[in-house]
mmCIF file of C-alpha atoms in Angstrom:
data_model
loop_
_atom_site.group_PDB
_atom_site.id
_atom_site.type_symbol
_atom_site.label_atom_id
_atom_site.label_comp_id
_atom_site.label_asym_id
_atom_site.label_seq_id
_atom_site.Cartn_x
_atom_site.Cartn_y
_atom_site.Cartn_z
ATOM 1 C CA UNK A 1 -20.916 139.157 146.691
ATOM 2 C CA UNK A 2 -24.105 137.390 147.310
ATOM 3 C CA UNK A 3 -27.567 138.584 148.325
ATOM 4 C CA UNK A 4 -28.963 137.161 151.413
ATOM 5 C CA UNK A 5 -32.877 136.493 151.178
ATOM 6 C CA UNK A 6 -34.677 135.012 154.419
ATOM 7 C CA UNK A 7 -37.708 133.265 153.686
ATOM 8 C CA UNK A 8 -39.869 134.299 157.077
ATOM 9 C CA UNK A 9 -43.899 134.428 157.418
ATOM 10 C CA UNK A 10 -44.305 134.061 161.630
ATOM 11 C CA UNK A 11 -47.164 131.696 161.366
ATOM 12 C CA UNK A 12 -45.971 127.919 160.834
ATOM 13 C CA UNK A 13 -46.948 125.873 157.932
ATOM 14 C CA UNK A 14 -47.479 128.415 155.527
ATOM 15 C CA UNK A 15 -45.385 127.143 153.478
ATOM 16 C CA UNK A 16 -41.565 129.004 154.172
ATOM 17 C CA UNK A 17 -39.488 125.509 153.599
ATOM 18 C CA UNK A 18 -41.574 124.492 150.314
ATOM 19 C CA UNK A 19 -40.794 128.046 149.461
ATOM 20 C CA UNK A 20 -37.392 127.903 150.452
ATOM 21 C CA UNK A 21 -36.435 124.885 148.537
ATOM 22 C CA UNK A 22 -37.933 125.713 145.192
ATOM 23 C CA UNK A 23 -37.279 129.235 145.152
ATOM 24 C CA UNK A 24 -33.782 127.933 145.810
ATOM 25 C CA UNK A 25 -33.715 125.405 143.136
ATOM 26 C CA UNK A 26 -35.417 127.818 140.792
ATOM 27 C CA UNK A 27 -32.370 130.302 140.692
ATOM 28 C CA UNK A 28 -30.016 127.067 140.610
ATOM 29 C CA UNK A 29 -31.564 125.529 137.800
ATOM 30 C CA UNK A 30 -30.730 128.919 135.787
ATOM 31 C CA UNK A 31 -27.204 128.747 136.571
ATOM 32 C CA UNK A 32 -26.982 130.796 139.953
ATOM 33 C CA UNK A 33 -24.872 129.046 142.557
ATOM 34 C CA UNK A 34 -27.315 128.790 145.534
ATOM 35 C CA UNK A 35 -27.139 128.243 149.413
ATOM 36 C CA UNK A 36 -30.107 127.147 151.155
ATOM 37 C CA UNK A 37 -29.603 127.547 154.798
ATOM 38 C CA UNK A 38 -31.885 125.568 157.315
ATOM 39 C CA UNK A 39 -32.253 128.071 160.341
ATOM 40 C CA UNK A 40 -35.079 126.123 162.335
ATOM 41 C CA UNK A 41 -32.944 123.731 165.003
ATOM 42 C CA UNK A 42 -34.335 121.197 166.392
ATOM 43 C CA UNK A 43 -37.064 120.755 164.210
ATOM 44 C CA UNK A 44 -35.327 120.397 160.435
ATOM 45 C CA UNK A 45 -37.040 119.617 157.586
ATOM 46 C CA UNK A 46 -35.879 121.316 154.480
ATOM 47 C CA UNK A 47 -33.215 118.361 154.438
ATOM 48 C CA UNK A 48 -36.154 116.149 153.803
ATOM 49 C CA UNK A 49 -38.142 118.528 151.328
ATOM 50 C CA UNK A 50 -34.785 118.630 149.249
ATOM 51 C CA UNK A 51 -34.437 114.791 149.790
ATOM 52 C CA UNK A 52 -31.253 114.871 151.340
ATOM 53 C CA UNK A 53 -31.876 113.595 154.653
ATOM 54 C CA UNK A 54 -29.791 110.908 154.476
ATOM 55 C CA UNK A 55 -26.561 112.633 153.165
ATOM 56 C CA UNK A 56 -26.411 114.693 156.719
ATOM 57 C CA UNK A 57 -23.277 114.739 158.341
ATOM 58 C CA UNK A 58 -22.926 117.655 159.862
ATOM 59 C CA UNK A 59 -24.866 120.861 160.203
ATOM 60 C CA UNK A 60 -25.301 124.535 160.644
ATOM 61 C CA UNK A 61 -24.695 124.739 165.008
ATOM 62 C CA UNK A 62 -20.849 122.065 164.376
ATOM 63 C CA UNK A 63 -19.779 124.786 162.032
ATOM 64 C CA UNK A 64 -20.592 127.460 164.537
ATOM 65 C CA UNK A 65 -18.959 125.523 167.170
ATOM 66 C CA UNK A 66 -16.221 124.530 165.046
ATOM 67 C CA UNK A 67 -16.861 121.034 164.542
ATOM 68 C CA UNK A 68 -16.602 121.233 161.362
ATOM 69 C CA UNK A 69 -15.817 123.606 158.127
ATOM 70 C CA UNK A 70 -18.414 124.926 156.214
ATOM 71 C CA UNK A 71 -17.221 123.427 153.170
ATOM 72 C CA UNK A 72 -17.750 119.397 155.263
ATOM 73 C CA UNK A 73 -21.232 120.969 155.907
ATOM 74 C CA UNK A 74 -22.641 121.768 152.854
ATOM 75 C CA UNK A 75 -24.736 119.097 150.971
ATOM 76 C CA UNK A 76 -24.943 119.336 147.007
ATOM 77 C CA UNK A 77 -27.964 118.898 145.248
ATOM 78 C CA UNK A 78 -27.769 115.565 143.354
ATOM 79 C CA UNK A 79 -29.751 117.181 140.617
ATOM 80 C CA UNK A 80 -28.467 120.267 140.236
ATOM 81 C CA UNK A 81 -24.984 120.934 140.388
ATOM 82 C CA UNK A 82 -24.820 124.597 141.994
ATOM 83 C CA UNK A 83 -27.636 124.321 144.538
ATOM 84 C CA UNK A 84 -26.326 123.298 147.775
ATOM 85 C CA UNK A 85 -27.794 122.702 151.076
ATOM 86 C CA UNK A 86 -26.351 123.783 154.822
ATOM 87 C CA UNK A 87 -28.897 122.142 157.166
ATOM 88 C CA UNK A 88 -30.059 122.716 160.452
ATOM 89 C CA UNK A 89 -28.850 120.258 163.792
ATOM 90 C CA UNK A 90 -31.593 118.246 164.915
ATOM 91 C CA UNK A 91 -30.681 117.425 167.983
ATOM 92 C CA UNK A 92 -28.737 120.381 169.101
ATOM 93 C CA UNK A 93 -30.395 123.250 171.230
ATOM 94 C CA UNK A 94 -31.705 126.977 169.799
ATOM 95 C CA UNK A 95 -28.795 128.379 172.088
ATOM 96 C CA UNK A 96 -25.985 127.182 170.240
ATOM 97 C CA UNK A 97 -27.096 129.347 167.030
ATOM 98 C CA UNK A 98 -24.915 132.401 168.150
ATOM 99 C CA UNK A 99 -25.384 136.023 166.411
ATOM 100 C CA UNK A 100 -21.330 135.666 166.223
ATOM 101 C CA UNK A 101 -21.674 132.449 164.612
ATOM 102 C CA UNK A 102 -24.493 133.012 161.912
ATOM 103 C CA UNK A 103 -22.462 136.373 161.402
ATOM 104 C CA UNK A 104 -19.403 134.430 160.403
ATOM 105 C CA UNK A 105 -21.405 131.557 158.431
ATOM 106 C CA UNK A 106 -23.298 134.626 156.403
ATOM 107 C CA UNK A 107 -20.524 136.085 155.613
ATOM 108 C CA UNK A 108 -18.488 132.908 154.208
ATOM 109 C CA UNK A 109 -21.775 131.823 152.440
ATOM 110 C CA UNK A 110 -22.057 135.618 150.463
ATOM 111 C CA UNK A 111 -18.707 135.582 149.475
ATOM 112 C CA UNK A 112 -18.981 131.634 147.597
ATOM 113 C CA UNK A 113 -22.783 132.023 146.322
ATOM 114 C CA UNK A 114 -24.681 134.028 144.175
ATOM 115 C CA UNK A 115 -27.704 133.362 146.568
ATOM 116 C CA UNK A 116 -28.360 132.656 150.030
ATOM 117 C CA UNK A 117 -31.257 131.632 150.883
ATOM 118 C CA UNK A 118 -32.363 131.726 155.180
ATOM 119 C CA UNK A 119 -35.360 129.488 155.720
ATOM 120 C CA UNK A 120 -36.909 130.699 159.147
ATOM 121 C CA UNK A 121 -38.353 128.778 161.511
ATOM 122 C CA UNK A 122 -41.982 129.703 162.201
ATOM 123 C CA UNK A 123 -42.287 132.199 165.881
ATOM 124 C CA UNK A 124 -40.845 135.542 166.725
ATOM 125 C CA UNK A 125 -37.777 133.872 168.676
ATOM 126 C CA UNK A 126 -33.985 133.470 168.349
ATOM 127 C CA UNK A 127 -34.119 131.343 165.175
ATOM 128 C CA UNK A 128 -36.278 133.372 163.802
ATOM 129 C CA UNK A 129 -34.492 136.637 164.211
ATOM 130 C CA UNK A 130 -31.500 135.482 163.495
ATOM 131 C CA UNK A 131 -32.361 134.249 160.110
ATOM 132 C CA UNK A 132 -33.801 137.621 159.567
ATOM 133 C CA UNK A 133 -30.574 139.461 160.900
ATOM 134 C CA UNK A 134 -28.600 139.644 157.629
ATOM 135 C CA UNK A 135 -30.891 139.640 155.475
ATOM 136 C CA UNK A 136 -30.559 141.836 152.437
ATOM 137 C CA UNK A 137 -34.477 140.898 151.125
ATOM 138 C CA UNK A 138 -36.976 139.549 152.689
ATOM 139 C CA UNK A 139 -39.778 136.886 151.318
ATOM 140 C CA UNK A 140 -42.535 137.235 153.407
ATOM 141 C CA UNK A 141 -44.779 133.911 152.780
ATOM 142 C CA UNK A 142 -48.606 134.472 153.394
ATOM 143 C CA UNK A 143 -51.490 132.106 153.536
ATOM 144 C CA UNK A 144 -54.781 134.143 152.561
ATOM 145 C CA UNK A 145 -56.079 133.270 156.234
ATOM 146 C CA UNK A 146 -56.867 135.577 158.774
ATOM 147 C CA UNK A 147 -53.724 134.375 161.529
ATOM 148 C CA UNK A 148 -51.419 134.288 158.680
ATOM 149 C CA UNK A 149 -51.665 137.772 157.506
ATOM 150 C CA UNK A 150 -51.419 138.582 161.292
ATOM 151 C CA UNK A 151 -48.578 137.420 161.687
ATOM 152 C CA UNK A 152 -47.089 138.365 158.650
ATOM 153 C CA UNK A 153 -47.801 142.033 159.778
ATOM 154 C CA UNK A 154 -46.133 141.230 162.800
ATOM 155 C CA UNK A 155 -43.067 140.177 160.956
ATOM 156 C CA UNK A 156 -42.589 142.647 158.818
ATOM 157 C CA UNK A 157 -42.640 144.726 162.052
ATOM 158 C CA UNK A 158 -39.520 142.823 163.331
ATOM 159 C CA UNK A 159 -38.165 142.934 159.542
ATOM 160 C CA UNK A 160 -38.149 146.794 159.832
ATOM 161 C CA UNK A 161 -36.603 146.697 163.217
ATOM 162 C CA UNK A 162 -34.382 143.720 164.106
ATOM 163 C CA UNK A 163 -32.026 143.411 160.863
ATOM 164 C CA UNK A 164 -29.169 145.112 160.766
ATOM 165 C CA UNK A 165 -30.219 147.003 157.678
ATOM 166 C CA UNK A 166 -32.764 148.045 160.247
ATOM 167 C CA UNK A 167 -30.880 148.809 162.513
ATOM 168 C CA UNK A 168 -28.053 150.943 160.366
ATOM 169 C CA UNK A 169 -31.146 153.236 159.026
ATOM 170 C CA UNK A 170 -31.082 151.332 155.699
ATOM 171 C CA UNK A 171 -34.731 149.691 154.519
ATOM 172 C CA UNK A 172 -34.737 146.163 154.012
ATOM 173 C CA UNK A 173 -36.460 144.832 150.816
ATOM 174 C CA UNK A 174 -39.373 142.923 151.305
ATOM 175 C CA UNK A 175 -41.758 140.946 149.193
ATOM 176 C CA UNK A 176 -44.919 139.169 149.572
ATOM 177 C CA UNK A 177 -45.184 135.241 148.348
ATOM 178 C CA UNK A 178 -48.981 134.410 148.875
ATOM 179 C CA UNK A 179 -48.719 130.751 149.205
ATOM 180 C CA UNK A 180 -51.786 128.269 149.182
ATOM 181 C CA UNK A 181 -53.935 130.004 147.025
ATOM 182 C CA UNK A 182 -57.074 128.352 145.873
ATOM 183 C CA UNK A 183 -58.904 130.499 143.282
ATOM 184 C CA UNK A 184 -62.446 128.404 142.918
ATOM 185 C CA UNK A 185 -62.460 129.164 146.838
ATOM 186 C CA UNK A 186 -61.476 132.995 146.276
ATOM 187 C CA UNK A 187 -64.203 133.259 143.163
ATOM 188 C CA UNK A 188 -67.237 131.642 145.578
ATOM 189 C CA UNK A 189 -65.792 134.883 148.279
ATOM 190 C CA UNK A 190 -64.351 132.477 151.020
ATOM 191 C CA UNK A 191 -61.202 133.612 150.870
ATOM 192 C CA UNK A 192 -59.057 136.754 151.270
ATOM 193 C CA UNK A 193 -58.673 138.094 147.663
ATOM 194 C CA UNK A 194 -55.214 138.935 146.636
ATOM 195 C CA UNK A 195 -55.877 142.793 146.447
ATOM 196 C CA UNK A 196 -56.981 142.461 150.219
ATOM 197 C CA UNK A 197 -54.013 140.814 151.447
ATOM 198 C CA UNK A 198 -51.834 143.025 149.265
ATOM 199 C CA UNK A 199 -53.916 146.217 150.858
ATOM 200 C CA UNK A 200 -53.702 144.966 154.395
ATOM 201 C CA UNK A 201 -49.572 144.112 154.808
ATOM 202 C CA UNK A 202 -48.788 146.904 151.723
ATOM 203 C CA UNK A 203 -45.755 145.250 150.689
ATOM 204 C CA UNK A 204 -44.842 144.520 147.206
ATOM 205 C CA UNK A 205 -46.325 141.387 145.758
ATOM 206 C CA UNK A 206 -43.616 138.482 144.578
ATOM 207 C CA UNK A 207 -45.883 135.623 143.113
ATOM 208 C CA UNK A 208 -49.163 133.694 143.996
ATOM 209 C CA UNK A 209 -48.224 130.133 144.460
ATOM 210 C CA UNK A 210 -51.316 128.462 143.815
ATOM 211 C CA UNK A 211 -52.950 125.143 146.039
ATOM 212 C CA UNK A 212 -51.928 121.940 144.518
ATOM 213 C CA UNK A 213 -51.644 118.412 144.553
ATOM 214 C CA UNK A 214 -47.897 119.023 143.025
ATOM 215 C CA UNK A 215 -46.605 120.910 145.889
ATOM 216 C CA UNK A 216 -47.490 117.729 148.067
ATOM 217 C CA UNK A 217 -46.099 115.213 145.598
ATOM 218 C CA UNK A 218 -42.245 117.049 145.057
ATOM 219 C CA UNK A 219 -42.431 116.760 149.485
ATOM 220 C CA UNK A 220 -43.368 112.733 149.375
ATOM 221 C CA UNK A 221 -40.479 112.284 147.201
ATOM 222 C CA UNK A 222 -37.878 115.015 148.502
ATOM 223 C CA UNK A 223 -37.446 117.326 145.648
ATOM 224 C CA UNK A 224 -38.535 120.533 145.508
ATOM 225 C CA UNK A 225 -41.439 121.716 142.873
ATOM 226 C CA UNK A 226 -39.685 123.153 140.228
ATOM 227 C CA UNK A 227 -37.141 119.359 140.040
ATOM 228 C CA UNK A 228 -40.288 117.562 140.783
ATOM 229 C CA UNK A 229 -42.351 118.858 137.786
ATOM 230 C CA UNK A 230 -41.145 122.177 136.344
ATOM 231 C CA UNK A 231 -44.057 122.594 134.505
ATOM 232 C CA UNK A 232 -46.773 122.354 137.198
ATOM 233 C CA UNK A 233 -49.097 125.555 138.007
ATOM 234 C CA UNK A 234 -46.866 125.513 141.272
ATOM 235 C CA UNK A 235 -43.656 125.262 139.667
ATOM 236 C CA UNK A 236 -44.183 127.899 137.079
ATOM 237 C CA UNK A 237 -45.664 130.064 139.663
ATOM 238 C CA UNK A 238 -41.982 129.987 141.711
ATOM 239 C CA UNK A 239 -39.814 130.424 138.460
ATOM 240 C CA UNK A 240 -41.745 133.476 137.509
ATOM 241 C CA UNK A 241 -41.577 134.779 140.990
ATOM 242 C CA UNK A 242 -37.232 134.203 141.005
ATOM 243 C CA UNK A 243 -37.402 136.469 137.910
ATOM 244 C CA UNK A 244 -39.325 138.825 139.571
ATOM 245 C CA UNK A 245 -36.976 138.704 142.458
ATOM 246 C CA UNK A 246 -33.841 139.023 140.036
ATOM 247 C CA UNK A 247 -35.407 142.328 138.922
ATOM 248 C CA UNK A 248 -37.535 141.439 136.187
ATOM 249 C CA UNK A 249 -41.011 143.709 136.012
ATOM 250 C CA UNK A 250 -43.248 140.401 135.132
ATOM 251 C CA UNK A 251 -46.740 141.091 135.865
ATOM 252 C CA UNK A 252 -48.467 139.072 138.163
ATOM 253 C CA UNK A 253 -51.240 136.715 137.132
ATOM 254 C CA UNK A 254 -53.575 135.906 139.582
ATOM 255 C CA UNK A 255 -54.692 131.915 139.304
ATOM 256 C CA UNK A 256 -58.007 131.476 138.153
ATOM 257 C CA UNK A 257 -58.666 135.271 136.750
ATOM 258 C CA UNK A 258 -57.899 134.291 132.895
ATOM 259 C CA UNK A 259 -59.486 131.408 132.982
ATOM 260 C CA UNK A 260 -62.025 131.002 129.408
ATOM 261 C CA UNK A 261 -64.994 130.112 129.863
ATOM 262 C CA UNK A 262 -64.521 126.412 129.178
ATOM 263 C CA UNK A 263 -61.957 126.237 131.856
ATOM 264 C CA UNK A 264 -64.781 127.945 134.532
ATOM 265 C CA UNK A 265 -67.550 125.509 133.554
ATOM 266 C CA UNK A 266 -64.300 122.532 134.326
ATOM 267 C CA UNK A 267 -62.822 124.377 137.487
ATOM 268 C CA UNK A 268 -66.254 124.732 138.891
ATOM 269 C CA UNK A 269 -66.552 121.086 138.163
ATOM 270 C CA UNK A 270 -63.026 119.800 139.506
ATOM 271 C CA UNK A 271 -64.117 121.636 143.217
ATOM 272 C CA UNK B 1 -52.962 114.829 127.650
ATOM 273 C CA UNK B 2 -52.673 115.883 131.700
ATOM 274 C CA UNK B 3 -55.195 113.088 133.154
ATOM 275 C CA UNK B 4 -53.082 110.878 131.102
ATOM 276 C CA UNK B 5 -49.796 112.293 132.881
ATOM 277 C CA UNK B 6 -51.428 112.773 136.017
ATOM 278 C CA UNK B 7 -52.118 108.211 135.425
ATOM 279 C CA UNK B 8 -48.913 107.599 134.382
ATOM 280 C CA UNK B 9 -46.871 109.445 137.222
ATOM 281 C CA UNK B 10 -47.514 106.745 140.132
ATOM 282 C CA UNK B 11 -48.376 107.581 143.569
ATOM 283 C CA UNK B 12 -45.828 109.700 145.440
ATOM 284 C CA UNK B 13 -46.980 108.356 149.247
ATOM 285 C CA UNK B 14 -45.194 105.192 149.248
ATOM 286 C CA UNK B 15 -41.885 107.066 148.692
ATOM 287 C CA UNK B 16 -42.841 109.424 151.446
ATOM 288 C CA UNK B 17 -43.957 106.302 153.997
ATOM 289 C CA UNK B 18 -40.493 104.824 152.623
ATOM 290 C CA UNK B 19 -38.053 107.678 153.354
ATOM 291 C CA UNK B 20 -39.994 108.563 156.595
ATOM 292 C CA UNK B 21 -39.220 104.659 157.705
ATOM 293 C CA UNK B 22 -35.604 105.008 157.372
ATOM 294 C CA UNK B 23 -34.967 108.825 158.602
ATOM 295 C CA UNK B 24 -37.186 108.439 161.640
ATOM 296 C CA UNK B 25 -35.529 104.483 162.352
ATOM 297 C CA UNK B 26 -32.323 106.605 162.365
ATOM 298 C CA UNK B 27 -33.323 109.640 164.335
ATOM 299 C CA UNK B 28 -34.814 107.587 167.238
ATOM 300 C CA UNK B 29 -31.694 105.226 167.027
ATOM 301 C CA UNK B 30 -29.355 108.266 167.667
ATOM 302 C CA UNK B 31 -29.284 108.558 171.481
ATOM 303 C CA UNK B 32 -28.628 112.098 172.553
ATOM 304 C CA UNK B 33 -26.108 113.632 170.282
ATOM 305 C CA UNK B 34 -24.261 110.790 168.579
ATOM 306 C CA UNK B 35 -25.616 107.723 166.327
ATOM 307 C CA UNK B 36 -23.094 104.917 165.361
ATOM 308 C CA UNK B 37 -22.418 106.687 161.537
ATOM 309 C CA UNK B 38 -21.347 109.941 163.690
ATOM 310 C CA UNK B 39 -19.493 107.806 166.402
ATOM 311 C CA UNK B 40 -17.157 106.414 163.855
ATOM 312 C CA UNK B 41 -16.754 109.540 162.190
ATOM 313 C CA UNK B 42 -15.651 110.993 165.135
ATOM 314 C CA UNK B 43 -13.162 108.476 166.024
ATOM 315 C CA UNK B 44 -11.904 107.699 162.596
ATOM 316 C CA UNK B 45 -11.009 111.300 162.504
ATOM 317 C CA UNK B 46 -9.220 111.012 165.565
ATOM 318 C CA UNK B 47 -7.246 107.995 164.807
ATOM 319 C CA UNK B 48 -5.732 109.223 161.882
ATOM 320 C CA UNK B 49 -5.054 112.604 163.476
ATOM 321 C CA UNK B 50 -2.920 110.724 165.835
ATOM 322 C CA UNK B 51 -0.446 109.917 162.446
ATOM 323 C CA UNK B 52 -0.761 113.678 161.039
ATOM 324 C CA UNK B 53 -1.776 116.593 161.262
ATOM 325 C CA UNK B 54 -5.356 116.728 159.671
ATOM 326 C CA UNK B 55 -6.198 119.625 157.933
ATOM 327 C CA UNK B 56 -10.005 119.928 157.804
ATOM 328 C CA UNK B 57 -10.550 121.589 154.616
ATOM 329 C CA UNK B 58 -8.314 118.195 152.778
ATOM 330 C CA UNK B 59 -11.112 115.886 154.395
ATOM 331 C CA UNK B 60 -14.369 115.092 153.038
ATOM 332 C CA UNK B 61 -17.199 112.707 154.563
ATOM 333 C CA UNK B 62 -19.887 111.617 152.693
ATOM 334 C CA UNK B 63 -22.692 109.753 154.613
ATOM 335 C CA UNK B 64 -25.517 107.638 153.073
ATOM 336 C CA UNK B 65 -28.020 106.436 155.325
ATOM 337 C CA UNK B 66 -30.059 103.175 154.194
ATOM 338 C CA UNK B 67 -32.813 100.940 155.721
ATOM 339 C CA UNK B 68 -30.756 98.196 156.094
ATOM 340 C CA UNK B 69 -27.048 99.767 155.335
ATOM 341 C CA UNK B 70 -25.475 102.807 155.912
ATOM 342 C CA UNK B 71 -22.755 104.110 154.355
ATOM 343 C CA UNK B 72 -19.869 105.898 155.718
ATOM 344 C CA UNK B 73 -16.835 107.740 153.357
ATOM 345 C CA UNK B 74 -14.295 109.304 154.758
ATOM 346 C CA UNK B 75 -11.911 110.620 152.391
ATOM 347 C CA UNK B 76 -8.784 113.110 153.510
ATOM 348 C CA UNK B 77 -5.475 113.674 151.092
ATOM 349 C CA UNK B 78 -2.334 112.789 152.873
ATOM 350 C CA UNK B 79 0.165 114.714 152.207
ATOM 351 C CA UNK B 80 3.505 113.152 151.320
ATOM 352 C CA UNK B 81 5.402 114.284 154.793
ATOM 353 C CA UNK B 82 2.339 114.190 156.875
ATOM 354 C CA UNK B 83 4.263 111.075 158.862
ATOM 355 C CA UNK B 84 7.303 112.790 158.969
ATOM 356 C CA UNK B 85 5.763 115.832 160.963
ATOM 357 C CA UNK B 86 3.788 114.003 162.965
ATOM 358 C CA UNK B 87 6.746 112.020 163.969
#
């Protein structure tokens, strides 16, 4: 059986779908079969992030409403051979994602993949909690940015009481994925330090995905980080954070803290 | 030995530009629910259901969308009575 992880944050752009897809890829590229499940209608775009926007025949709402099987749904990764992808409809509306529906689709998904991953959309609203719904960890992704912390809090609120571990008395795992993080900005004080954010929501820390040129590049060209460049600060970042989430007790290196003093004289440079 | 990488890799933006040309030339194309590549999906489906029973999990459809060409493969086993039953 399968563990179900939503990717979630509240706040848009923070970073969920970049998360999503190489968090997703991560686990696939060490052998675990992988879903990644598309849960914003309307507005997809982890299709394109995985650069598979043109193989889209059918989608997450015609296997609810029986259009199709799940099986016809499912895209596989032309890179790697156990990540798949089940995406969103784009043209369908929210309503058509029924809590009957994503129940059955869940279900069928644990029981043929190691992993499956729910990339939220971004609000508080039906897509949102129903990606959360069967969740058996959460990702929480967090910008160190006032709103985004906000509304992290917020979701980690609906975490505790919308899922249906929730709601059956059972606590629902939940990690924080601090996304964006730019340490020459954090040394000069202009941004929330990790320990604040970490003090603040009080949920268990994942990885620190550091700010970078690579994350943007892997989007242009529709793979996610870890295909793009596997060895990128990113990509590294999001392999040591799928151990973490498989169990391993990695510590966490914050970007920018073990830098030598060569490297600060540079970094100082670079910004 | 990473400036020299970070040369050598080529921009990335003029594959974004280029897959954002053809998705969003599709998207607008598709008029309410149902673009020409899902039109004949549709239908092909239907015309061969009307010779057998189709059984969903036997058919697969692969879709490629291009600039200029899109491809469209539909492939379904037929079973060796399916005419018979049908009949």
């Amino acid at each position: 059986m399968g563990k179900v992880i939503v990717v979630t944050s509240g706040k848009g752009g923070v970073g969920k779908t970049t998360s999503s897809a190489a968090l997703g890829a991560a686990l696939a590229q060490n052998g675990e079969k992988v879903v990644v499940v598309d849960f914003d209608v309307g507005l997809r775009n982890l299709d394109l992030v995985m650069g598979a926007e043109r193989r889209v025949v059918y989608d997450l709402v015609n296997v609810i409403q029986g259009e199709a099987k799940l099986t016809q749904a499912l895209i596989r990764d032309k890179r790697v051979e156990t990540l798949y992808l089940l995406p969103a409809s784009q043209t369908r509306d929210k309503d058509n994602l029924t809590p009957e529906g994503v129940e059955k689709v869940i279900a069928a998904l644990k029981s043929a993949f190691d992993w499956v991953i729910c990339d939220s959309p971004a609000g508080i609203e039906r897509g949102a909690t129903l990606a959360m719904r069967h969740a058996d960890v959460a990702i929480v992704v967090t910008n160190p940015e006032v709103s985004s912390v906000r509304d992290s809090d917020r979701i980690i609120g609906l975490l505790d009481s919308k899922t249906l571990k929730a709601e059956n008395g059972e606590r629902i795992e939940k990690h924080l994925l601090l996304t964006r993080y730019d340490a020459n900005r954090a040394e000069r004080g202009d941004m929330l330090k990790v320990d604040d954010v970490l003090e603040i929501l009080s949920i268990p820390l994942l990885g620190i995905i550091p700010e970078s040129m690579d994350v943007l590049r892997a989007s242009n060209v529709g793979a996610p980080v870890t295909l793009a460049d596997g060895r990128s600060a990113p990509a590294l970042a999001y392999f040591e954070a799928t151990r973490r989430l498989k169990g391993e007790d990695l510590p966490v290196t914050i970007p920018g803290e073990k830098r030598s003093f060569l490297g600060k004289i540079f970094g100082r440079k670079a910004a | 030995m990473k400036l020299f990488g970070f040369f050598s890799r080529g921009q990335s933006a003029p594959a974004a530009r280029e897959r954002l040309q053809v998705l969003l030339a599709h998207e607008r194309a598709a008029t309410g629910d149902v673009d020409l590549v899902n039109k004949l999906r549709d239908e092909i489906l239907k015309a061969i259901s009307k010779h057998m029973q189709v059984d969903d999990e036997k058919v697969s459809i692969k879709m490629e969308r291009g600039a200029q060409v899109s491809t469209l493969a539909v492939d379904i086993e037929i079973p060796f009575d399916a005419g018979k039953k049908a009949a």
